[in-house]
Short mmCIF file of C-alpha atoms in Angstrom, two decimals:
data_model
loop_
_atom_site.label_atom_id
_atom_site.label_comp_id
_atom_site.label_asym_id
_atom_site.label_seq_id
_atom_site.Cartn_x
_atom_site.Cartn_y
_atom_site.Cartn_z
CA MET A 30 13.86 -17.60 17.30
CA THR A 31 15.11 -16.76 13.80
CA GLY A 32 13.37 -15.74 10.62
CA ALA A 33 13.12 -19.45 9.67
CA GLY A 34 11.57 -20.59 12.96
CA ALA A 35 8.20 -22.19 13.71
CA VAL A 36 4.87 -20.34 13.68
CA GLU A 37 1.59 -21.26 15.36
CA ARG A 38 -1.69 -19.50 14.50
CA ARG A 39 -5.15 -19.66 16.04
CA ASP A 40 -8.44 -17.88 15.34
CA ARG A 41 -10.40 -16.47 18.23
CA PRO A 42 -13.57 -14.36 18.67
CA TRP A 43 -13.44 -10.60 18.24
CA ARG A 44 -12.25 -8.30 20.97
CA ASP A 45 -11.76 -4.55 20.69
CA PRO A 46 -8.06 -3.97 19.93
CA MET A 47 -7.91 -0.77 21.98
CA ALA A 48 -9.21 -2.68 25.03
CA VAL A 49 -6.57 -5.37 24.53
CA ALA A 50 -3.86 -2.75 24.09
CA ALA A 51 -4.99 -1.06 27.30
CA GLY A 52 -4.42 -4.32 29.16
CA LEU A 53 -0.81 -4.45 27.94
CA ARG A 54 0.20 -0.83 28.45
CA ARG A 55 2.34 -1.57 31.54
CA LEU A 56 4.31 -4.42 29.93
CA ASP A 57 7.67 -4.07 28.23
CA GLY A 58 7.61 -2.71 24.68
CA PRO A 59 3.84 -2.37 24.23
CA LEU A 60 2.71 -1.94 20.61
CA ALA A 61 -0.65 -1.08 19.12
CA LEU A 62 -1.11 -0.53 15.39
CA LEU A 63 -4.72 0.60 15.52
CA SER A 64 -6.62 1.13 12.28
CA ASP A 65 -10.03 2.66 11.76
CA GLY A 66 -11.42 -0.51 10.16
CA GLY A 67 -12.03 1.29 6.86
CA ALA A 68 -11.03 0.33 3.34
CA LEU A 69 -7.33 0.89 4.08
CA GLY A 70 -7.43 -0.20 7.69
CA ARG A 71 -8.78 -3.73 7.78
CA TRP A 72 -6.18 -4.98 10.28
CA SER A 73 -5.04 -3.82 13.70
CA PHE A 74 -2.10 -5.41 15.57
CA VAL A 75 -1.32 -5.55 19.29
CA ALA A 76 1.79 -7.01 20.94
CA ALA A 77 4.24 -6.61 23.82
CA GLU A 78 7.48 -8.07 25.20
CA PRO A 79 9.77 -8.13 22.16
CA ASP A 80 12.64 -10.60 22.21
CA ARG A 81 14.98 -8.64 19.88
CA VAL A 82 15.41 -4.86 19.99
CA HIS A 83 17.68 -2.46 18.13
CA VAL A 84 17.80 1.25 18.89
CA GLY A 85 20.51 3.25 17.18
CA ALA A 86 22.23 3.44 13.81
CA ALA A 87 20.47 2.13 10.72
CA GLY A 88 23.61 0.81 9.00
CA PRO A 89 26.82 1.96 7.35
CA ASP A 90 26.84 4.54 4.57
CA GLY A 91 23.11 5.24 4.73
CA SER A 92 22.13 1.60 4.29
CA LEU A 93 19.43 -0.35 6.12
CA ASP A 94 21.50 -3.48 6.61
CA ARG A 95 19.81 -4.17 9.95
CA LEU A 96 16.67 -5.07 8.01
CA ARG A 97 18.63 -7.68 6.06
CA ASN A 98 19.41 -9.55 9.28
CA PRO A 99 17.30 -12.76 9.49
CA ASP A 100 16.55 -11.93 13.13
CA PHE A 101 14.42 -9.03 11.88
CA ALA A 102 12.66 -10.84 9.04
CA ALA A 103 9.19 -11.38 10.56
CA GLY A 104 6.98 -10.11 13.36
CA VAL A 105 9.00 -6.89 13.23
CA VAL A 106 8.03 -3.28 13.80
CA GLY A 107 10.42 -0.47 12.98
CA LEU A 108 10.65 3.30 13.06
CA LEU A 109 12.91 5.15 10.65
CA ALA A 110 13.53 8.76 11.71
CA TYR A 111 13.18 11.52 9.13
CA ASP A 112 16.67 12.87 9.81
CA PHE A 113 18.31 9.60 8.75
CA GLY A 114 16.91 10.00 5.26
CA ALA A 115 17.59 13.74 5.10
CA ARG A 116 21.23 13.51 6.16
CA PRO A 117 22.70 13.09 2.66
CA ALA A 118 21.23 16.52 1.86
CA THR A 119 21.65 18.28 5.20
CA GLY A 120 24.91 16.82 6.52
CA PRO A 121 25.35 15.96 10.23
CA ARG A 122 22.91 17.64 12.62
CA GLU A 123 22.00 17.31 16.27
CA ALA A 124 20.66 13.83 17.03
CA VAL A 125 17.22 14.19 18.63
CA TRP A 126 16.02 10.60 18.02
CA PRO A 127 17.67 7.30 17.01
CA ASP A 128 17.89 6.71 13.27
CA LEU A 129 16.31 3.27 13.53
CA MET A 130 14.24 1.48 16.15
CA LEU A 131 13.40 -2.19 15.59
CA ALA A 132 11.60 -4.73 17.74
CA ARG A 133 10.69 -8.35 17.02
CA TYR A 134 7.55 -9.72 18.68
CA PRO A 135 7.28 -13.52 19.12
CA ALA A 136 3.67 -13.12 20.31
CA MET A 137 1.20 -10.97 18.38
CA LEU A 138 -2.52 -10.45 17.94
CA ALA A 139 -3.99 -9.41 14.57
CA PHE A 140 -7.56 -8.03 14.56
CA ASP A 141 -9.56 -8.44 11.34
CA HIS A 142 -12.08 -5.59 11.37
CA ARG A 143 -13.94 -6.95 8.34
CA ASP A 144 -14.53 -10.52 9.52
CA ARG A 145 -14.54 -9.60 13.25
CA ARG A 146 -12.01 -12.24 14.20
CA VAL A 147 -8.68 -12.21 16.04
CA ARG A 148 -5.68 -14.11 14.71
CA VAL A 149 -3.30 -15.27 17.45
CA THR A 150 0.30 -15.74 16.29
CA GLY A 151 3.19 -17.31 18.16
CA ARG A 152 6.70 -17.53 16.72
CA GLY A 153 9.66 -19.46 18.06
CA GLY A 154 12.74 -21.46 17.24
CA ASP A 155 10.72 -24.69 17.41
CA ALA A 156 7.09 -25.80 17.71
CA ASP A 157 7.11 -25.74 21.53
CA ALA A 158 8.42 -22.17 21.63
CA ALA A 159 5.88 -21.06 19.03
CA ARG A 160 3.07 -22.69 21.02
CA ALA A 161 4.19 -20.96 24.22
CA ALA A 162 4.27 -17.60 22.45
CA ALA A 163 0.76 -18.19 21.08
CA ASP A 164 -0.44 -19.09 24.58
CA ARG A 165 0.99 -15.82 25.85
CA ALA A 166 -0.73 -13.81 23.09
CA GLU A 167 -4.03 -15.57 23.73
CA ALA A 168 -3.82 -14.69 27.42
CA TRP A 169 -3.69 -11.02 26.43
CA LEU A 170 -7.22 -11.30 25.10
CA ALA A 171 -8.45 -12.31 28.55
CA ALA A 172 -6.58 -9.37 30.12
CA ALA A 173 -8.40 -6.77 28.02
CA VAL A 174 -9.89 -3.81 29.86
CA ASP A 175 -12.42 -1.29 28.57
CA PRO A 176 -10.63 2.00 29.19
CA ALA A 177 -12.38 5.27 29.89
CA CYS A 178 -11.24 8.37 28.07
CA PRO A 179 -8.82 10.14 30.43
CA PRO A 180 -8.68 13.90 30.98
CA PRO A 181 -6.11 15.89 28.99
CA PRO A 182 -2.68 14.65 30.15
CA ALA A 183 -0.93 17.99 29.53
CA ASP A 184 -1.54 21.65 30.29
CA ASP A 185 1.11 23.10 28.02
CA PHE A 186 1.15 23.11 24.22
CA ILE A 187 3.91 25.58 23.45
CA ALA A 188 4.99 26.65 19.98
CA GLU A 189 8.75 26.46 19.44
CA ALA A 190 8.61 29.51 17.15
CA SER A 191 6.18 32.36 16.60
CA PRO A 192 3.56 32.41 13.82
CA ASP A 193 5.50 35.33 12.30
CA ALA A 194 8.57 33.11 12.00
CA TYR A 195 6.54 30.57 10.07
CA LEU A 196 5.09 33.24 7.79
CA ALA A 197 8.63 34.44 7.05
CA ALA A 198 9.79 30.89 6.33
CA VAL A 199 6.96 30.35 3.86
CA ALA A 200 7.70 33.65 2.14
CA ASP A 201 11.38 32.69 1.85
CA VAL A 202 10.50 29.36 0.24
CA VAL A 203 8.15 31.08 -2.23
CA ASP A 204 11.03 33.40 -3.17
CA ARG A 205 13.36 30.42 -3.65
CA ILE A 206 10.81 28.75 -5.90
CA ALA A 207 10.50 31.94 -7.96
CA ALA A 208 14.29 31.96 -8.31
CA GLY A 209 14.21 28.43 -9.74
CA GLU A 210 15.88 26.75 -6.75
CA LEU A 211 13.10 24.19 -6.28
CA PHE A 212 9.42 23.56 -7.01
CA GLN A 213 8.00 22.65 -3.61
CA ALA A 214 9.05 22.20 0.02
CA ASN A 215 7.12 21.03 3.06
CA ILE A 216 7.74 23.47 5.94
CA ALA A 217 6.63 22.57 9.46
CA ARG A 218 5.90 24.16 12.83
CA ALA A 219 6.63 22.40 16.14
CA TRP A 220 5.04 22.39 19.61
CA THR A 221 6.30 20.93 22.89
CA GLY A 222 5.10 20.31 26.42
CA GLY A 223 5.13 17.90 29.34
CA LEU A 224 2.64 15.35 30.63
CA HIS A 225 1.33 15.48 34.17
CA ALA A 226 2.86 13.23 36.80
CA GLY A 227 1.25 9.81 36.47
CA ALA A 228 0.16 10.38 32.85
CA ASP A 229 1.76 8.54 29.97
CA PRO A 230 1.59 8.56 26.14
CA PHE A 231 -1.08 5.85 26.01
CA ASP A 232 -3.50 8.38 27.52
CA VAL A 233 -3.07 10.43 24.34
CA MET A 234 -3.89 7.38 22.24
CA LEU A 235 -7.08 6.84 24.23
CA ARG A 236 -8.12 10.45 23.65
CA LEU A 237 -7.66 9.97 19.89
CA ALA A 238 -9.83 6.83 19.81
CA GLU A 239 -12.89 8.64 18.46
CA ARG A 240 -10.76 10.08 15.64
CA ALA A 241 -9.11 6.86 14.55
CA ALA A 242 -7.15 6.89 11.28
CA ALA A 243 -6.06 4.07 9.00
CA TYR A 244 -2.53 4.06 10.43
CA GLY A 245 -2.93 4.89 14.11
CA ALA A 246 -0.16 3.68 16.39
CA PHE A 247 1.14 3.60 19.94
CA TRP A 248 4.62 2.23 20.58
CA ARG A 249 6.87 2.46 23.61
CA LEU A 250 10.43 1.16 23.83
CA GLY A 251 12.15 2.05 27.09
CA ASP A 252 12.00 5.81 27.67
CA ARG A 253 10.81 6.64 24.15
CA ALA A 254 7.29 6.45 22.76
CA ILE A 255 5.23 7.65 19.83
CA VAL A 256 1.53 8.21 19.31
CA SER A 257 0.41 8.54 15.71
CA ASN A 258 -2.97 9.15 14.13
CA SER A 259 -1.68 9.15 10.56
CA PRO A 260 -4.02 8.83 7.58
CA GLU A 261 -1.11 8.48 5.15
CA LEU A 262 0.30 5.32 3.65
CA PHE A 263 3.95 5.56 2.68
CA LEU A 264 4.38 2.07 1.17
CA THR A 265 2.92 -1.37 1.03
CA PHE A 266 4.93 -4.26 -0.37
CA ASP A 267 3.44 -7.69 -1.13
CA PRO A 268 6.24 -10.17 -1.96
CA ALA A 269 3.80 -12.72 -3.38
CA GLY A 270 2.83 -10.48 -6.29
CA ARG A 271 5.87 -8.17 -5.95
CA ARG A 272 3.38 -5.27 -5.81
CA ILE A 273 4.39 -1.91 -4.34
CA GLU A 274 1.87 0.84 -3.62
CA THR A 275 2.21 4.36 -2.24
CA ARG A 276 -0.55 6.90 -1.52
CA PRO A 277 0.89 10.42 -1.13
CA ILE A 278 -1.28 13.12 0.45
CA LYS A 279 -0.98 16.67 -0.85
CA GLY A 280 -3.80 19.20 -0.49
CA THR A 281 -5.83 19.98 2.63
CA ARG A 282 -9.00 21.80 3.69
CA PRO A 283 -10.33 22.07 7.26
CA ARG A 284 -13.64 20.45 8.16
CA HIS A 285 -16.63 22.71 8.94
CA ALA A 286 -19.49 22.16 11.37
CA ASP A 287 -22.04 23.25 8.75
CA PRO A 288 -22.55 20.24 6.41
CA ARG A 289 -23.12 22.45 3.37
CA ARG A 290 -19.99 24.49 4.01
CA ASP A 291 -18.07 21.28 4.73
CA ALA A 292 -19.15 19.78 1.39
CA ALA A 293 -18.20 23.01 -0.37
CA LEU A 294 -14.71 22.87 1.13
CA ALA A 295 -14.27 19.30 -0.10
CA ALA A 296 -15.47 20.28 -3.57
CA GLU A 297 -13.13 23.28 -3.57
CA LEU A 298 -10.20 21.00 -2.75
CA ARG A 299 -11.16 18.54 -5.49
CA THR A 300 -11.11 21.24 -8.17
CA SER A 301 -8.27 23.42 -6.86
CA ALA A 302 -5.65 23.88 -9.58
CA LYS A 303 -3.02 24.74 -6.95
CA ASP A 304 -3.64 21.64 -4.86
CA ARG A 305 -3.85 19.33 -7.87
CA ALA A 306 -0.54 20.70 -9.18
CA GLU A 307 1.05 20.26 -5.75
CA ASN A 308 -0.25 16.69 -5.56
CA LEU A 309 0.94 15.87 -9.07
CA MET A 310 4.48 17.03 -8.29
CA ILE A 311 4.69 14.48 -5.49
CA VAL A 312 3.11 11.76 -7.64
CA ASP A 313 5.88 12.34 -10.18
CA LEU A 314 8.50 12.31 -7.44
CA MET A 315 7.21 9.01 -6.05
CA ARG A 316 7.09 7.51 -9.54
CA ASN A 317 10.75 8.44 -9.91
CA ASP A 318 11.67 6.95 -6.52
CA LEU A 319 9.83 3.70 -7.22
CA SER A 320 11.48 3.37 -10.62
CA ARG A 321 14.77 2.66 -8.83
CA VAL A 322 13.46 -0.68 -7.56
CA ALA A 323 10.60 -1.44 -10.00
CA ALA A 324 10.45 -3.66 -13.05
CA PRO A 325 10.80 -1.52 -16.20
CA GLY A 326 7.49 -0.06 -17.35
CA SER A 327 5.57 -1.15 -14.24
CA VAL A 328 5.28 2.21 -12.42
CA ALA A 329 1.86 3.84 -12.88
CA ALA A 330 -0.44 6.32 -11.17
CA THR A 331 -3.58 4.24 -10.59
CA ALA A 332 -5.67 7.01 -8.98
CA LEU A 333 -5.34 10.78 -8.98
CA PHE A 334 -6.81 13.60 -6.85
CA GLU A 335 -9.23 11.61 -4.69
CA VAL A 336 -10.72 13.52 -1.75
CA GLU A 337 -10.62 11.64 1.55
CA THR A 338 -12.40 13.02 4.61
CA TYR A 339 -11.17 12.75 8.21
CA PRO A 340 -12.52 14.14 11.50
CA THR A 341 -10.72 17.50 11.23
CA VAL A 342 -9.60 17.81 7.57
CA HIS A 343 -10.23 16.84 3.95
CA HIS A 344 -7.18 15.57 2.03
CA LEU A 345 -6.31 15.14 -1.65
CA VAL A 346 -4.79 11.68 -2.21
CA SER A 347 -3.30 9.88 -5.21
CA THR A 348 -2.06 6.30 -5.65
CA VAL A 349 1.09 5.07 -7.40
CA ALA A 350 1.78 1.36 -7.92
CA ALA A 351 4.66 -0.69 -9.29
CA VAL A 352 6.04 -4.22 -9.51
CA ALA A 353 9.28 -4.75 -7.59
CA ARG A 354 12.28 -6.37 -9.23
CA PRO A 355 13.06 -9.91 -7.98
CA GLU A 356 15.96 -8.91 -5.72
CA VAL A 357 14.02 -6.15 -3.92
CA GLY A 358 12.91 -6.55 -0.32
CA ALA A 359 11.91 -4.17 2.48
CA ALA A 360 15.42 -2.75 2.95
CA GLU A 361 15.95 -1.99 -0.74
CA LEU A 362 12.51 -0.42 -1.08
CA LEU A 363 12.98 1.89 1.90
CA GLU A 364 16.50 2.84 0.82
CA ALA A 365 15.17 3.90 -2.59
CA THR A 366 12.23 5.97 -1.40
CA PHE A 367 12.86 7.31 2.13
CA PRO A 368 12.01 9.93 3.32
CA PRO A 369 8.55 10.22 1.76
CA GLY A 370 8.19 12.71 -1.06
CA SER A 371 4.96 14.16 0.32
CA ILE A 372 6.73 15.60 3.36
CA THR A 373 9.94 16.74 1.67
CA GLY A 374 9.28 18.35 -1.72
CA ALA A 375 10.65 18.50 -5.23
CA PRO A 376 13.41 18.07 -6.12
CA LYS A 377 13.70 16.02 -2.94
CA HIS A 378 17.40 16.61 -2.19
CA GLN A 379 17.15 20.39 -2.55
CA ALA A 380 13.86 20.51 -0.64
CA MET A 381 15.48 18.75 2.33
CA LYS A 382 18.30 21.33 2.33
CA VAL A 383 15.78 24.17 2.36
CA ILE A 384 13.76 22.50 5.14
CA ALA A 385 16.91 22.17 7.26
CA GLY A 386 17.50 25.90 6.87
CA HIS A 387 14.16 26.67 8.53
CA GLU A 388 13.62 23.79 10.98
CA PRO A 389 15.52 22.01 13.76
CA PRO A 390 15.88 18.24 13.27
CA ARG A 391 12.46 16.58 12.97
CA GLY A 392 13.18 13.29 14.75
CA PRO A 393 10.48 10.66 14.13
CA TRP A 394 7.97 13.14 12.74
CA CYS A 395 7.55 12.55 9.00
CA GLY A 396 9.68 9.47 9.23
CA SER A 397 8.01 6.10 8.83
CA LEU A 398 6.61 3.39 11.09
CA PHE A 399 6.62 0.00 9.38
CA HIS A 400 5.47 -3.55 10.09
CA ILE A 401 6.93 -6.66 8.43
CA GLU A 402 4.79 -9.81 8.62
CA ASP A 403 5.78 -13.48 8.36
CA ASP A 404 5.48 -13.59 4.58
CA GLY A 405 7.61 -10.46 4.16
CA ARG A 406 4.61 -8.21 3.53
CA MET A 407 5.40 -4.68 4.68
CA THR A 408 3.12 -1.77 5.52
CA ALA A 409 4.76 1.59 6.23
CA SER A 410 2.98 4.77 7.26
CA VAL A 411 4.10 8.38 7.06
CA LEU A 412 4.43 9.70 10.61
CA ILE A 413 2.27 12.79 10.24
CA ARG A 414 -0.28 13.60 12.98
CA THR A 415 2.34 12.15 15.31
CA ALA A 416 3.74 13.09 18.71
CA SER A 417 7.02 11.72 20.05
CA PHE A 418 7.69 11.34 23.76
CA GLN A 419 10.84 11.01 25.85
CA ARG A 420 10.89 10.27 29.59
CA ALA A 421 13.34 11.75 32.07
CA GLY A 422 13.04 11.78 35.83
CA GLY A 423 9.82 9.79 35.61
CA LEU A 424 8.02 12.46 33.53
CA TRP A 425 7.20 12.42 29.83
CA ARG A 426 7.81 15.34 27.50
CA PHE A 427 6.34 15.52 23.99
CA ARG A 428 7.10 17.15 20.67
CA THR A 429 4.78 17.30 17.69
CA LEU A 430 4.76 19.08 14.33
CA ALA A 431 2.49 19.99 11.45
CA GLY A 432 3.58 21.14 8.01
CA ALA A 433 2.29 22.43 4.71
CA GLY A 434 3.55 22.02 1.17
CA ILE A 435 4.79 25.36 -0.13
CA VAL A 436 4.55 26.05 -3.88
CA ALA A 437 4.95 29.11 -6.14
CA ASP A 438 1.52 30.59 -5.41
CA SER A 439 1.35 29.73 -1.71
CA ASP A 440 -0.15 32.37 0.57
CA PRO A 441 1.76 32.38 3.89
CA ALA A 442 -1.36 33.08 5.98
CA ALA A 443 -3.26 30.21 4.34
CA GLU A 444 -0.35 27.82 4.91
CA LEU A 445 -0.22 28.87 8.57
CA ALA A 446 -3.95 28.16 8.89
CA GLU A 447 -3.41 24.74 7.30
CA THR A 448 -0.89 23.76 9.98
CA ASP A 449 -3.40 24.81 12.66
CA ALA A 450 -6.05 22.56 11.08
CA LYS A 451 -3.66 19.63 10.87
CA ILE A 452 -2.48 19.87 14.48
CA ARG A 453 -5.96 20.33 15.95
CA ALA A 454 -6.69 16.69 16.85
CA LEU A 455 -3.34 16.16 18.58
CA ARG A 456 -3.56 19.50 20.37
CA GLU A 457 -6.97 18.57 21.76
CA ALA A 458 -5.79 15.06 22.67
CA LEU A 459 -2.80 16.41 24.57
CA ALA A 460 -4.03 19.61 26.16
CA GLY A 461 -7.77 19.74 25.59
CA GLY A 462 -9.51 22.82 24.25
#
């Protein structure tokens, strides 16, 4: 199969995508891009058994030349690690995750949450191969199982550094901002642990099912896996209209069990001068990044300071859109904008240097998971609310992080509390409590 091969599509009745994904979890390379079915999450995608895989370097000199290969032009899912994008600022660091993971899926199921239909897609070098791939994808619908929510798959959820270390890091960044070194930096905390014998990362995905986000994901390639419950869009790119869109998140409040207090927290976030200023810095940064690949005069903030509510937090979200220049595709767009501004800071290059002074390499966390469809349409999420897993000796170990954007008037204790609110859903999915 190549990017110019045959494609066969069929429409079938609705099945729950999580149930279909559960039926494929033991196959090679299982993938589930599971949305919440909301305004930003109309489609979910499930697949397995990729026929092309790349795990390793992204390309020479910081390029993404692998994405320019016709073999990875359609039916492709990729993960770009944060440290790949940060390296020009930080220099070489310990490699904790491959720079780029790519997999091409000849057979794929797309679940339309709005119309309650399933689109079966088969791709191949000719019509017979495409038909066989579609048959294989259709058989996955019949293999669906309704999974029960498993018990917590881990006992341990261990912080890599003490809360005091995080407080000191925040205070240092505030001092650097006061000295004029930068305006904002996203500083994170990390937690690690191991899964029980017999448990695997898909169990964590099942435990997050009731807290689904627009860009949820489970993906396993060999002895690596990720589980993401991200609400944040990094980029969409529609080649037909050349439209690019990004939706940076900056500004957070925890949810509250009392509805009146919960509404007050959302209102406080909406009117917070600090959070609006923090958000606007990243909007300006993303406008600058997009201008590198956009038609002149086409970059615009189309929405500012909208409050979006999730199971454990409220977030402040803005939207920036642009029209891509004719020569721009997925590789050029990612090269111009990665890593996302919302999880680095401003100026981006200096923020990444400051982050590296306080954190070990991040790996996939705050990188991007992206999906390229047959028409070249790309959707890329920011890998927040994400745990990465690596298997050794038959057992899985995990690492997960949560960060906060530090600005001039940040209070270290409040930023620490924000990381606790952000990690809550993953902590409960992994270790209960």
